[in-house]
PDB file of C-alpha atoms in Angstrom:
ATOM      1  CA  MET U   1     122.507  83.632 217.951  1.00 48.00           C
ATOM      2  CA  LYS U   2     124.502  86.797 217.205  1.00 47.00           C
ATOM      3  CA  PHE U   3     127.609  85.149 218.681  1.00 43.00           C
ATOM      4  CA  LYS U   4     127.227  82.156 216.349  1.00 43.00           C
ATOM      5  CA  ILE U   5     126.884  84.405 213.305  1.00 43.00           C
ATOM      6  CA  LEU U   6     129.879  86.503 214.386  1.00 41.00           C
ATOM      7  CA  PHE U   7     131.978  83.389 215.068  1.00 41.00           C
ATOM      8  CA  PHE U   8     131.029  81.807 211.722  1.00 42.00           C
ATOM      9  CA  SER U   9     131.837  85.036 209.856  1.00 43.00           C
ATOM     10  CA  ALA U  10     135.231  85.362 211.558  1.00 43.00           C
ATOM     11  CA  ALA U  11     136.087  81.707 210.867  1.00 41.00           C
ATOM     12  CA  LEU U  12     135.059  82.044 207.218  1.00 40.00           C
ATOM     13  CA  LEU U  13     137.173  85.178 206.814  1.00 43.00           C
ATOM     14  CA  PHE U  14     140.160  83.463 208.448  1.00 43.00           C
ATOM     15  CA  PHE U  15     139.976  80.342 206.291  1.00 41.00           C
ATOM     16  CA  THR U  16     139.399  82.209 203.031  1.00 43.00           C
ATOM     17  CA  SER U  17     142.287  84.577 203.732  1.00 45.00           C
ATOM     18  CA  CYS U  18     144.631  81.644 204.479  1.00 44.00           C
ATOM     19  CA  ALA U  19     143.592  79.660 201.430  1.00 45.00           C
ATOM     20  CA  THR U  20     144.666  82.258 198.881  1.00 71.00           C
ATOM     21  CA  ILE U  21     148.399  81.433 198.809  1.00 83.00           C
ATOM     22  CA  ASN U  22     149.349  79.148 195.934  1.00 88.00           C
ATOM     23  CA  THR U  23     152.654  77.663 194.859  1.00 90.00           C
ATOM     24  CA  SER U  24     153.988  75.910 191.793  1.00 91.00           C
ATOM     25  CA  TYR U  25     157.376  74.783 190.573  1.00 94.00           C
ATOM     26  CA  ASP U  26     159.077  73.406 187.505  1.00 94.00           C
ATOM     27  CA  TYR U  27     162.531  71.998 186.877  1.00 95.00           C
ATOM     28  CA  ASN U  28     164.822  70.501 184.286  1.00 95.00           C
ATOM     29  CA  LYS U  29     164.250  66.739 184.539  1.00 95.00           C
ATOM     30  CA  THR U  30     167.679  65.893 183.112  1.00 95.00           C
ATOM     31  CA  VAL U  31     169.667  67.691 185.826  1.00 95.00           C
ATOM     32  CA  ASP U  32     171.226  65.889 188.803  1.00 94.00           C
ATOM     33  CA  PHE U  33     170.501  68.287 191.677  1.00 95.00           C
ATOM     34  CA  SER U  34     172.894  66.519 194.052  1.00 93.00           C
ATOM     35  CA  GLN U  35     175.775  68.220 192.195  1.00 94.00           C
ATOM     36  CA  PHE U  36     174.796  71.645 193.531  1.00 96.00           C
ATOM     37  CA  LYS U  37     176.487  72.496 196.833  1.00 96.00           C
ATOM     38  CA  THR U  38     176.756  76.301 196.833  1.00 97.00           C
ATOM     39  CA  PHE U  39     174.645  79.301 195.880  1.00 97.00           C
ATOM     40  CA  ALA U  40     174.726  83.077 195.622  1.00 96.00           C
ATOM     41  CA  PHE U  41     172.160  85.722 194.780  1.00 96.00           C
ATOM     42  CA  TYR U  42     172.331  87.265 191.317  1.00 93.00           C
ATOM     43  CA  LYS U  43     173.478  90.803 192.152  1.00 89.00           C
ATOM     44  CA  GLN U  44     171.988  92.586 189.130  1.00 86.00           C
ATOM     45  CA  GLY U  45     168.671  90.833 189.756  1.00 85.00           C
ATOM     46  CA  MET U  46     168.626  91.809 193.429  1.00 84.00           C
ATOM     47  CA  ASP U  47     169.563  95.421 192.598  1.00 81.00           C
ATOM     48  CA  SER U  48     166.728  95.717 190.076  1.00 83.00           C
ATOM     49  CA  LEU U  49     164.145  94.027 192.337  1.00 81.00           C
ATOM     50  CA  LYS U  50     161.427  96.622 192.857  1.00 81.00           C
ATOM     51  CA  LEU U  51     160.596  95.993 196.514  1.00 82.00           C
ATOM     52  CA  ASN U  52     161.086  97.931 199.692  1.00 85.00           C
ATOM     53  CA  ASP U  53     164.058  96.878 201.797  1.00 86.00           C
ATOM     54  CA  LEU U  54     161.872  95.218 204.447  1.00 89.00           C
ATOM     55  CA  ASP U  55     160.202  92.845 201.981  1.00 88.00           C
ATOM     56  CA  LYS U  56     163.431  92.250 200.066  1.00 91.00           C
ATOM     57  CA  ASN U  57     165.244  91.247 203.274  1.00 92.00           C
ATOM     58  CA  VAL U  58     162.431  88.876 204.290  1.00 93.00           C
ATOM     59  CA  ILE U  59     162.524  87.168 200.881  1.00 93.00           C
ATOM     60  CA  ILE U  60     166.324  86.889 200.752  1.00 95.00           C
ATOM     61  CA  SER U  61     166.628  85.569 204.307  1.00 96.00           C
ATOM     62  CA  THR U  62     163.811  83.044 203.793  1.00 96.00           C
ATOM     63  CA  VAL U  63     165.296  81.751 200.526  1.00 96.00           C
ATOM     64  CA  THR U  64     168.733  81.578 202.192  1.00 97.00           C
ATOM     65  CA  ASN U  65     167.316  79.602 205.137  1.00 97.00           C
ATOM     66  CA  GLN U  66     165.526  77.196 202.805  1.00 97.00           C
ATOM     67  CA  LEU U  67     168.588  76.523 200.638  1.00 97.00           C
ATOM     68  CA  GLU U  68     170.839  76.107 203.678  1.00 97.00           C
ATOM     69  CA  SER U  69     168.342  73.667 205.195  1.00 96.00           C
ATOM     70  CA  LYS U  70     168.694  71.623 201.979  1.00 95.00           C
ATOM     71  CA  GLY U  71     172.474  71.368 202.480  1.00 95.00           C
ATOM     72  CA  LEU U  72     173.657  74.223 200.252  1.00 96.00           C
ATOM     73  CA  SER U  73     175.907  77.028 201.484  1.00 97.00           C
ATOM     74  CA  GLN U  74     176.494  80.572 200.301  1.00 97.00           C
ATOM     75  CA  SER U  75     179.677  81.082 198.307  1.00 95.00           C
ATOM     76  CA  THR U  76     181.502  83.618 196.158  1.00 95.00           C
ATOM     77  CA  ASP U  77     182.037  80.812 193.629  1.00 95.00           C
ATOM     78  CA  PRO U  78     178.510  79.314 193.503  1.00 97.00           C
ATOM     79  CA  SER U  79     177.185  76.369 191.544  1.00 96.00           C
ATOM     80  CA  LEU U  80     173.695  77.955 191.604  1.00 96.00           C
ATOM     81  CA  LEU U  81     172.676  81.567 191.122  1.00 97.00           C
ATOM     82  CA  VAL U  82     169.407  82.673 192.727  1.00 96.00           C
ATOM     83  CA  ASN U  83     167.370  85.292 190.904  1.00 95.00           C
ATOM     84  CA  ILE U  84     164.131  86.663 192.318  1.00 94.00           C
ATOM     85  CA  LEU U  85     161.322  88.460 190.514  1.00 91.00           C
ATOM     86  CA  ALA U  86     158.398  90.105 192.293  1.00 87.00           C
ATOM     87  CA  SER U  87     155.166  91.601 191.057  1.00 83.00           C
ATOM     88  CA  SER U  88     151.758  92.568 192.359  1.00 77.00           C
ATOM     89  CA  GLN U  89     148.391  93.504 190.965  1.00 79.00           C
ATOM     90  CA  GLN U  90     145.420  95.434 192.278  1.00 79.00           C
ATOM     91  CA  VAL U  91     142.332  93.275 192.881  1.00 75.00           C
ATOM     92  CA  VAL U  92     138.851  94.659 193.518  1.00 73.00           C
ATOM     93  CA  ASN U  93     136.548  92.441 195.588  1.00 72.00           C
ATOM     94  CA  VAL U  94     132.785  92.994 195.571  1.00 73.00           C
ATOM     95  CA  TYR U  95     130.751  91.211 198.231  1.00 69.00           C
ATOM     96  CA  ASN U  96     126.957  91.087 198.397  1.00 65.00           C
ATOM     97  CA  ASN U  97     126.252  90.885 202.127  1.00 63.00           C
ATOM     98  CA  ASN U  98     122.542  90.230 201.769  1.00 58.00           C
ATOM     99  CA  PRO U  99     121.477  86.768 202.888  1.00 54.00           C
ATOM    100  CA  TYR U 100     118.041  87.279 201.307  1.00 50.00           C
ATOM    101  CA  TRP U 101     119.246  88.000 197.748  1.00 50.00           C
ATOM    102  CA  ASN U 102     117.443  85.708 195.352  1.00 50.00           C
ATOM    103  CA  SER U 103     115.727  83.874 198.202  1.00 51.00           C
ATOM    104  CA  PRO U 104     112.278  82.303 198.113  1.00 51.00           C
ATOM    105  CA  TRP U 105     110.951  85.345 199.986  1.00 51.00           C
ATOM    106  CA  THR U 106     112.211  88.019 197.608  1.00 51.00           C
ATOM    107  CA  GLY U 107     113.563  86.502 194.408  1.00 50.00           C
ATOM    108  CA  PRO U 108     116.049  88.517 192.411  1.00 51.00           C
ATOM    109  CA  TRP U 109     113.527  91.355 191.800  1.00 52.00           C
ATOM    110  CA  GLY U 110     112.095  91.949 195.251  1.00 51.00           C
ATOM    111  CA  GLY U 111     108.939  90.685 196.796  1.00 52.00           C
ATOM    112  CA  PRO U 112     105.856  91.678 198.727  1.00 52.00           C
ATOM    113  CA  TRP U 113     107.723  91.786 202.095  1.00 49.00           C
ATOM    114  CA  GLN U 114     110.453  94.207 201.100  1.00 49.00           C
ATOM    115  CA  ASN U 115     108.829  97.632 201.793  1.00 48.00           C
ATOM    116  CA  SER U 116     109.599  99.058 198.354  1.00 47.00           C
ATOM    117  CA  TRP U 117     108.386 102.449 197.331  1.00 47.00           C
ATOM    118  CA  GLY U 118     106.568 102.845 194.088  1.00 47.00           C
ATOM    119  CA  TRP U 119     104.235 100.594 192.201  1.00 48.00           C
ATOM    120  CA  GLY U 120     104.206  96.980 193.342  1.00 47.00           C
ATOM    121  CA  TYR U 121     107.303  94.871 193.238  1.00 50.00           C
ATOM    122  CA  GLY U 122     110.658  96.151 192.138  1.00 49.00           C
ATOM    123  CA  TRP U 123     113.923  97.847 192.862  1.00 50.00           C
ATOM    124  CA  GLY U 124     112.704 100.619 195.167  1.00 48.00           C
ATOM    125  CA  PRO U 125     114.728 102.282 197.955  1.00 48.00           C
ATOM    126  CA  GLY U 126     113.850  99.434 200.309  1.00 47.00           C
ATOM    127  CA  TRP U 127     115.498  96.866 198.045  1.00 48.00           C
ATOM    128  CA  ILE U 128     117.116  94.228 200.213  1.00 49.00           C
ATOM    129  CA  GLY U 129     120.123  93.681 197.921  1.00 47.00           C
ATOM    130  CA  GLN U 130     121.741  97.064 198.469  1.00 55.00           C
ATOM    131  CA  ASP U 131     124.172  95.973 201.230  1.00 65.00           C
ATOM    132  CA  THR U 132     127.342  95.581 199.129  1.00 69.00           C
ATOM    133  CA  THR U 133     130.957  95.873 200.297  1.00 74.00           C
ATOM    134  CA  ILE U 134     133.811  96.741 197.960  1.00 74.00           C
ATOM    135  CA  SER U 135     137.455  96.299 198.954  1.00 71.00           C
ATOM    136  CA  GLU U 136     140.725  96.660 197.120  1.00 76.00           C
ATOM    137  CA  ASP U 137     143.777  94.526 197.792  1.00 78.00           C
ATOM    138  CA  ARG U 138     147.204  94.253 196.223  1.00 79.00           C
ATOM    139  CA  ILE U 139     148.016  90.582 195.575  1.00 85.00           C
ATOM    140  CA  GLY U 140     151.696  89.642 195.279  1.00 84.00           C
ATOM    141  CA  GLN U 141     153.670  87.024 193.391  1.00 89.00           C
ATOM    142  CA  ILE U 142     157.317  85.986 193.782  1.00 92.00           C
ATOM    143  CA  THR U 143     159.231  83.919 191.234  1.00 94.00           C
ATOM    144  CA  ILE U 144     162.472  82.243 192.295  1.00 95.00           C
ATOM    145  CA  HIS U 145     164.918  81.100 189.605  1.00 96.00           C
ATOM    146  CA  LEU U 146     167.826  78.754 190.309  1.00 97.00           C
ATOM    147  CA  ILE U 147     170.407  78.954 187.532  1.00 97.00           C
ATOM    148  CA  ASP U 148     173.263  76.505 186.897  1.00 97.00           C
ATOM    149  CA  THR U 149     176.386  78.710 186.735  1.00 96.00           C
ATOM    150  CA  ARG U 150     178.376  76.214 184.611  1.00 94.00           C
ATOM    151  CA  ASN U 151     176.169  76.624 181.548  1.00 95.00           C
ATOM    152  CA  ASN U 152     174.008  79.601 182.600  1.00 95.00           C
ATOM    153  CA  THR U 153     170.687  77.708 182.305  1.00 96.00           C
ATOM    154  CA  LEU U 154     167.591  77.718 184.422  1.00 96.00           C
ATOM    155  CA  VAL U 155     167.323  74.412 186.311  1.00 97.00           C
ATOM    156  CA  TRP U 156     164.515  75.106 188.832  1.00 97.00           C
ATOM    157  CA  GLN U 157     161.755  77.675 189.138  1.00 97.00           C
ATOM    158  CA  GLY U 158     159.364  78.214 192.029  1.00 95.00           C
ATOM    159  CA  VAL U 159     156.391  80.571 191.916  1.00 95.00           C
ATOM    160  CA  VAL U 160     154.518  81.705 195.011  1.00 92.00           C
ATOM    161  CA  GLY U 161     151.521  83.967 194.795  1.00 89.00           C
ATOM    162  CA  GLY U 162     148.212  85.032 196.151  1.00 86.00           C
ATOM    163  CA  PHE U 163     149.384  86.717 199.325  1.00 81.00           C
ATOM    164  CA  ASN U 164     147.889  90.063 200.299  1.00 82.00           C
ATOM    165  CA  VAL U 165     150.604  92.710 200.021  1.00 81.00           C
ATOM    166  CA  SER U 166     148.174  95.363 201.337  1.00 81.00           C
ATOM    167  CA  ASP U 167     147.931  93.638 204.724  1.00 80.00           C
ATOM    168  CA  ALA U 168     151.117  94.874 206.418  1.00 82.00           C
ATOM    169  CA  ALA U 169     150.346  92.988 209.653  1.00 85.00           C
ATOM    170  CA  SER U 170     150.463  89.537 208.046  1.00 86.00           C
ATOM    171  CA  LYS U 171     152.438  90.131 204.838  1.00 86.00           C
ATOM    172  CA  GLU U 172     155.774  88.932 206.249  1.00 91.00           C
ATOM    173  CA  ALA U 173     154.276  85.725 207.644  1.00 91.00           C
ATOM    174  CA  GLN U 174     152.496  85.056 204.335  1.00 89.00           C
ATOM    175  CA  ILE U 175     155.703  85.527 202.320  1.00 90.00           C
ATOM    176  CA  ILE U 176     157.706  83.226 204.620  1.00 93.00           C
ATOM    177  CA  LYS U 177     155.014  80.535 204.571  1.00 92.00           C
ATOM    178  CA  ALA U 178     154.688  80.687 200.771  1.00 91.00           C
ATOM    179  CA  ILE U 179     158.444  80.407 200.154  1.00 94.00           C
ATOM    180  CA  GLN U 180     158.708  77.532 202.626  1.00 94.00           C
ATOM    181  CA  GLN U 181     155.872  75.756 200.803  1.00 92.00           C
ATOM    182  CA  VAL U 182     157.480  76.017 197.381  1.00 93.00           C
ATOM    183  CA  PHE U 183     160.860  74.813 198.686  1.00 95.00           C
ATOM    184  CA  THR U 184     159.299  71.581 199.938  1.00 93.00           C
ATOM    185  CA  ASN U 185     159.686  70.616 196.258  1.00 88.00           C
ATOM    186  CA  PHE U 186     163.429  71.312 196.145  1.00 91.00           C
ATOM    187  CA  PRO U 187     165.512  69.453 195.297  1.00 91.00           C
ATOM    188  CA  PRO U 188     163.110  67.590 193.038  1.00 88.00           C
ATOM    189  CA  LYS U 189     163.029  63.834 193.360  1.00 79.00           C
TER     190      LYS U 189
END
């Protein structure tokens, strides 16, 4: 029985941690994307990108691989400029780990089987609902802009977010997967 509970908990944690990455994109519907053959990274944007070199290199190489797989090549005279923005925010997660909270046996205010101290029912030291876990994570978001160099206008934007920046062991894989997902929608059809 303990093995089943442990297995179920591990599977639930795995699937909820994988499901947090989200992607979206938008583009100029009047642009013919077949005209774009070359790209370069916007130097001022890359210089001002507030990331460590490890993460910056992962993002740049993944975006480069995706654009090259779509038939574009890097050039000093590009038809598209790539600008990248990155941000993150602190998220506090509070989990109530009590399977008996608000159950038929205890209700939300305790019950006769809870071993509370004091007078009758209530929130005594034996209260079943006191098993709470609090964790803090830093959740990241990357925005990728593709800019037409002829008229200096944004033609495509991809946003990837929801990956856990605090988890150094899986952060790189999450970033790569998220960028690959958003580029499935480039060039737009």
